[in-house]
Coordinates of C-alpha atoms and ligand atoms in Angstrom, one line a residue:
M125 CA 60.2 -85.3 93.9
E126 CA 62.7 -88.0 92.8
S127 CA 65.7 -89.8 94.0
G128 CA 68.9 -89.0 91.6
S129 CA 71.7 -91.3 91.0
N130 CA 73.5 -89.8 93.6
G131 CA 71.1 -91.2 95.8
Q132 CA 69.9 -87.3 96.9
A133 CA 66.9 -86.0 96.3
T134 CA 66.5 -84.3 93.1
T135 CA 63.4 -81.9 91.8
R136 CA 62.3 -82.1 88.4
Q137 CA 62.2 -79.0 87.0
A138 CA 58.7 -77.8 84.8
H139 CA 58.8 -76.1 81.9
L140 CA 57.1 -72.7 82.1
V141 CA 55.4 -71.4 79.0
G142 CA 54.2 -67.8 79.4
I143 CA 51.5 -66.6 77.2
H144 CA 52.1 -63.0 76.5
S145 CA 50.3 -60.3 73.9
C146 CA 51.0 -56.6 73.8
R147 CA 47.0 -56.2 72.7
G148 CA 43.9 -57.2 74.4
G149 CA 41.1 -59.4 73.2
I150 CA 43.8 -61.4 70.8
G151 CA 42.9 -65.1 72.2
K152 CA 45.9 -65.5 74.7
T153 CA 43.2 -67.0 77.3
T154 CA 41.6 -69.1 74.7
L155 CA 45.1 -70.5 73.5
A156 CA 46.5 -70.9 77.1
A157 CA 43.5 -73.2 78.3
N158 CA 43.5 -75.3 75.0
L159 CA 47.1 -75.8 74.9
A160 CA 47.4 -76.7 78.6
F161 CA 44.3 -79.3 77.8
L162 CA 45.8 -80.6 74.8
M163 CA 49.3 -81.2 76.9
A164 CA 47.5 -83.3 79.3
K165 CA 45.6 -85.2 77.1
N166 CA 48.8 -86.0 75.3
G167 CA 50.0 -88.0 78.8
A168 CA 51.8 -84.5 80.1
R169 CA 51.2 -83.2 83.9
V170 CA 50.6 -79.5 83.5
A171 CA 49.1 -76.5 85.4
I172 CA 47.1 -73.7 84.0
V173 CA 47.8 -70.6 85.8
D174 CA 45.7 -67.4 85.4
G175 CA 48.2 -64.9 85.8
D176 CA 45.7 -62.1 84.7
L177 CA 45.4 -61.1 88.3
Q178 CA 43.4 -57.8 87.1
A179 CA 40.8 -59.7 84.7
P180 CA 40.7 -62.8 85.2
S181 CA 38.7 -65.3 82.8
L182 CA 40.6 -68.6 82.4
H183 CA 37.9 -70.3 84.3
H184 CA 35.5 -69.2 81.6
A185 CA 37.7 -70.8 78.8
L186 CA 38.1 -74.1 80.6
G187 CA 34.5 -74.3 81.4
L188 CA 34.6 -74.0 85.0
D189 CA 31.7 -72.5 87.3
A190 CA 33.2 -69.8 89.4
H191 CA 31.6 -71.2 92.4
R192 CA 34.0 -74.1 92.1
I193 CA 36.8 -71.6 93.2
L194 CA 37.4 -72.1 97.0
H195 CA 40.9 -70.1 97.0
S196 CA 42.7 -68.4 94.3
L197 CA 46.1 -66.7 93.8
S198 CA 44.6 -63.4 94.0
E199 CA 44.0 -64.4 97.8
F200 CA 47.4 -66.0 97.8
V201 CA 49.2 -62.7 96.7
L202 CA 47.3 -61.1 99.5
C203 CA 48.4 -63.6 102.0
Q204 CA 45.1 -64.6 102.5
C205 CA 45.9 -68.3 101.7
E206 CA 48.6 -70.8 101.0
I207 CA 49.3 -71.4 97.5
D208 CA 48.8 -75.4 98.0
E209 CA 45.3 -74.4 98.5
V210 CA 44.5 -72.9 95.3
P211 CA 44.8 -75.9 92.5
I212 CA 42.0 -77.6 91.3
D213 CA 42.4 -80.9 89.7
L214 CA 40.5 -81.2 86.5
S215 CA 41.8 -84.2 85.4
R216 CA 38.9 -86.8 86.0
E217 CA 36.2 -84.3 84.7
L218 CA 38.1 -83.4 81.5
G219 CA 38.4 -87.0 80.9
L220 CA 42.1 -87.2 80.9
E221 CA 43.3 -90.8 80.8
G222 CA 47.0 -92.4 81.9
A223 CA 49.9 -90.1 83.0
G224 CA 48.0 -87.0 82.2
R225 CA 46.8 -84.4 84.6
L226 CA 45.2 -80.6 84.7
Y227 CA 45.5 -78.7 87.5
F228 CA 44.1 -75.0 87.3
L229 CA 45.1 -72.2 89.8
P230 CA 42.6 -69.9 89.0
A231 CA 42.6 -66.1 89.9
T232 CA 39.4 -64.2 91.3
A233 CA 37.4 -61.3 89.9
E234 CA 36.2 -60.1 93.4
L235 CA 36.2 -56.7 93.4
K236 CA 37.8 -56.1 96.7
A237 CA 40.7 -58.2 95.7
T238 CA 41.2 -57.2 92.4
A239 CA 41.1 -53.5 93.5
S240 CA 43.7 -54.1 96.3
I241 CA 45.8 -56.0 93.8
L242 CA 45.5 -53.1 91.2
F243 CA 46.3 -50.0 93.7
D244 CA 49.1 -51.9 96.0
G245 CA 50.5 -54.3 93.3
Y246 CA 51.9 -57.9 94.7
D247 CA 54.9 -59.6 95.5
V248 CA 55.9 -60.9 92.3
A249 CA 59.0 -62.6 93.4
R250 CA 57.1 -64.4 95.9
L251 CA 54.7 -65.6 93.6
N252 CA 57.2 -67.2 90.9
K253 CA 59.0 -68.6 93.9
E254 CA 56.0 -70.2 95.4
L255 CA 54.9 -71.3 91.8
L256 CA 57.9 -73.2 91.0
R257 CA 57.9 -74.6 94.3
L258 CA 54.2 -76.2 93.7
A259 CA 55.4 -77.1 90.5
A260 CA 58.2 -79.4 91.9
E261 CA 55.8 -80.7 94.3
L262 CA 53.2 -81.6 92.1
D263 CA 55.9 -83.2 89.9
L264 CA 54.6 -81.1 86.9
D265 CA 56.1 -81.4 83.2
F266 CA 54.4 -78.0 82.4
V267 CA 53.2 -74.8 84.1
V268 CA 51.2 -72.6 81.4
L269 CA 50.8 -69.1 82.5
D270 CA 48.1 -66.7 81.0
T271 CA 49.1 -63.5 81.7
H272 CA 47.5 -59.7 81.5
L273 CA 48.1 -57.8 78.1
G274 CA 50.7 -55.5 77.7
I275 CA 54.2 -54.9 79.3
N276 CA 54.2 -54.3 83.1
R277 CA 55.9 -55.0 86.3
E278 CA 54.0 -58.2 86.9
T279 CA 54.3 -59.6 83.2
L280 CA 58.3 -58.4 82.9
L281 CA 58.9 -60.5 86.4
S282 CA 56.7 -63.6 84.8
L283 CA 58.7 -63.3 81.8
A284 CA 61.9 -64.0 84.0
I285 CA 60.8 -67.6 84.8
S286 CA 59.3 -68.6 81.9
D287 CA 61.5 -71.2 79.6
T288 CA 59.1 -70.7 76.6
V289 CA 57.1 -67.4 75.6
L290 CA 54.7 -67.5 73.3
V291 CA 54.0 -63.6 71.6
L292 CA 50.6 -63.8 70.0
L293 CA 50.0 -60.6 67.9
R294 CA 47.5 -59.9 65.0
P295 CA 49.2 -60.0 61.4
H296 CA 49.0 -56.3 60.8
D297 CA 49.0 -55.2 64.4
P298 CA 49.6 -51.4 64.5
D299 CA 51.4 -52.2 67.8
R300 CA 54.6 -53.9 66.1
D301 CA 57.0 -51.8 68.1
G302 CA 55.5 -53.3 71.1
C303 CA 55.7 -56.8 70.0
S304 CA 59.3 -56.4 68.9
F305 CA 60.0 -55.2 72.3
L306 CA 58.2 -57.8 74.1
V307 CA 60.7 -60.3 72.1
Q308 CA 63.7 -58.2 73.0
I309 CA 62.7 -57.8 76.6
A310 CA 62.3 -61.6 76.8
R311 CA 65.8 -62.3 75.5
E312 CA 67.2 -59.7 77.5
V313 CA 66.1 -61.7 80.7
G314 CA 67.2 -65.2 79.4
V315 CA 64.3 -66.8 78.2
P316 CA 65.5 -69.5 76.5
S317 CA 62.8 -69.4 73.8
C318 CA 60.6 -66.9 72.5
Q319 CA 58.0 -67.5 69.5
L320 CA 55.3 -65.8 68.0
V321 CA 52.0 -67.0 67.2
P322 CA 50.0 -64.8 64.7
S323 CA 46.1 -64.8 66.0
M324 CA 42.7 -63.9 64.6
I325 CA 44.1 -64.1 60.9
V326 CA 41.2 -63.6 58.8
E327 CA 39.7 -66.0 56.2
G328 CA 41.4 -65.9 53.0
A329 CA 44.7 -64.7 54.4
D330 CA 47.6 -67.3 53.8
P331 CA 49.0 -68.3 57.3
V332 CA 52.5 -69.4 56.0
R333 CA 53.3 -66.3 54.3
I334 CA 52.2 -64.3 57.2
G335 CA 54.4 -66.2 59.7
A336 CA 57.3 -66.2 57.2
K337 CA 56.9 -62.1 56.9
L338 CA 56.7 -61.9 61.0
E339 CA 59.6 -63.8 61.5
Q340 CA 61.5 -61.7 59.2
E341 CA 60.4 -58.5 60.6
L342 CA 60.5 -59.4 64.6
G343 CA 63.6 -62.1 64.1
A344 CA 61.6 -64.8 66.3
S345 CA 60.4 -68.0 65.1
V346 CA 56.4 -68.6 64.7
A347 CA 55.0 -71.3 66.8
G348 CA 52.0 -71.8 64.9
A349 CA 49.1 -69.3 63.2
L350 CA 45.6 -69.3 64.5
L351 CA 43.0 -68.3 62.3
W352 CA 40.0 -66.4 63.1
Y353 CA 36.6 -68.5 63.2
R354 CA 33.2 -67.8 63.9
E355 CA 32.3 -70.3 65.8
L356 CA 35.1 -69.7 68.4
A357 CA 33.8 -65.9 68.4
E358 CA 30.3 -67.0 69.2
F359 CA 31.4 -69.6 71.7
G360 CA 32.9 -67.1 73.8
G361 CA 35.2 -68.5 75.7
Q362 CA 32.4 -70.5 77.8
S363 CA 34.0 -73.8 77.9
L364 CA 37.0 -75.8 76.8
F365 CA 36.7 -75.5 72.8
A366 CA 39.3 -78.5 72.1
L367 CA 37.3 -80.6 74.3
R368 CA 33.8 -79.6 72.3
R369 CA 35.3 -79.5 69.2
P370 CA 38.1 -82.3 68.9
D371 CA 38.1 -82.1 65.2
H372 CA 38.0 -78.4 64.6
P373 CA 40.9 -76.9 62.8
Y374 CA 41.6 -74.3 65.6
T375 CA 42.1 -77.7 67.9
A376 CA 44.4 -78.9 65.2
E377 CA 46.5 -75.9 65.3
V378 CA 46.8 -76.0 69.2
E379 CA 47.7 -79.5 69.1
R380 CA 50.5 -78.6 66.3
I381 CA 51.8 -76.0 68.6
S382 CA 51.5 -78.6 71.9
Q383 CA 53.6 -81.3 69.8
R384 CA 56.4 -78.7 69.6
F385 CA 56.7 -79.4 73.5
V386 CA 56.7 -83.1 73.1
P387 CA 61.2 -83.2 73.4
V388 CA 60.4 -81.1 76.4
V389 CA 58.7 -83.5 78.3
E390 CA 61.2 -86.1 77.3
A391 CA 64.0 -84.4 78.1
V392 CA 62.4 -83.1 81.6
R393 CA 61.7 -87.2 82.5
S394 CA 65.2 -88.2 81.6
V395 CA 66.4 -86.4 84.4
P396 CA 68.0 -88.6 86.5
Ligands
LIG439 N1 40.8 -67.9 66.7 C1 40.1 -67.3 67.1 N2 38.7 -66.8 66.2 C2 37.7 -66.4 67.0 N3 37.5 -66.1 68.1 C3 38.6 -66.1 69.2 C4 39.6 -66.6 68.6 N4 40.4 -67.3 69.8 C5 39.7 -66.2 70.8 N5 38.7 -66.0 70.1 C6 37.4 -65.1 70.9 O1 38.0 -63.9 71.3 C7 37.5 -63.2 72.6 C8 38.7 -62.9 73.2 O2 39.8 -64.1 73.6 P1 40.4 -64.4 74.8 O3 40.2 -64.0 75.8 O4 41.1 -65.7 74.6 O5 41.7 -63.0 74.4 P2 42.8 -62.6 75.5 O6 43.8 -62.3 74.9 O7 43.2 -63.4 76.5 O8 42.2 -61.0 75.9 P3 42.4 -60.0 77.0 O9 43.8 -59.5 76.9 O10 41.6 -59.3 77.6 O11 42.7 -60.9 78.2 C9 36.8 -64.7 73.1 O12 35.7 -64.5 72.9 C10 37.2 -65.9 72.2 O13 36.4 -66.8 72.4
LIG440 MG1 42.8 -63.1 78.6

């Protein structure tokens, strides 16, 4: 919370980045974890949120032992804890220096909680509201939200609070209509920026050509293009790739995507 020029308290609004796809296993969680880490490494205050309450895996991509999760978003949506009890500050152990911070809001794969969420759903509006309140309290620049694949009630409602949506898709995704629908829905609910990220591009293919074709077909710009890398596939999302392999081309491309958000931090911080 900051004090504005009129002397009244003003709340800095974090920029919410939602990571979506129509199909599974396309690299959403891996991108979410590495993007959030690189944003924080570059000095931003970031929370990375496991919004895939049906199949949480972000803790793996961050290299966090599940035993470290004391409270989760799953418990929060089931009204078993407060959202303020959920964040884990990973800044120190990830070696973040200066202003950069990375908070992790995990979900739990615990059977009973997952079954209850699957059967009964949850109050997404309450989650959204509390997430934004927490973001203001932690004075965040960014909230990066990893989501469940496809288009369902929860992902739709999370779209509604996103400032930027990144839609991952395979270059020759047979579900092109689904991706197109996702882009249209994002626009319909007023998301200011919806960008494509072609992912798992095979060796030898030209990412620039692929990006240009997708831009034309789907009418949305391309934020970056992620190639398929054997070492990332074998790595299996067991720890933070960008931390372990800072010089890898995957890390370089995610860094390039993160640089697109630098003007956002400057704009957010210039709020009086
Ligand atoms: N660019 C890449 N090249 C090779 N393997 C990758 C790449 N990106 C992610 N992977 C691997 O693919 C697997 C799936 O990635 P990830 O979990 O990020 O996908 P997802 O879209 O979040 O999946 P889900 O829809 O199940 O949540 C992981 O084992 C990850 O290590
Ligand atoms: Mg995932």
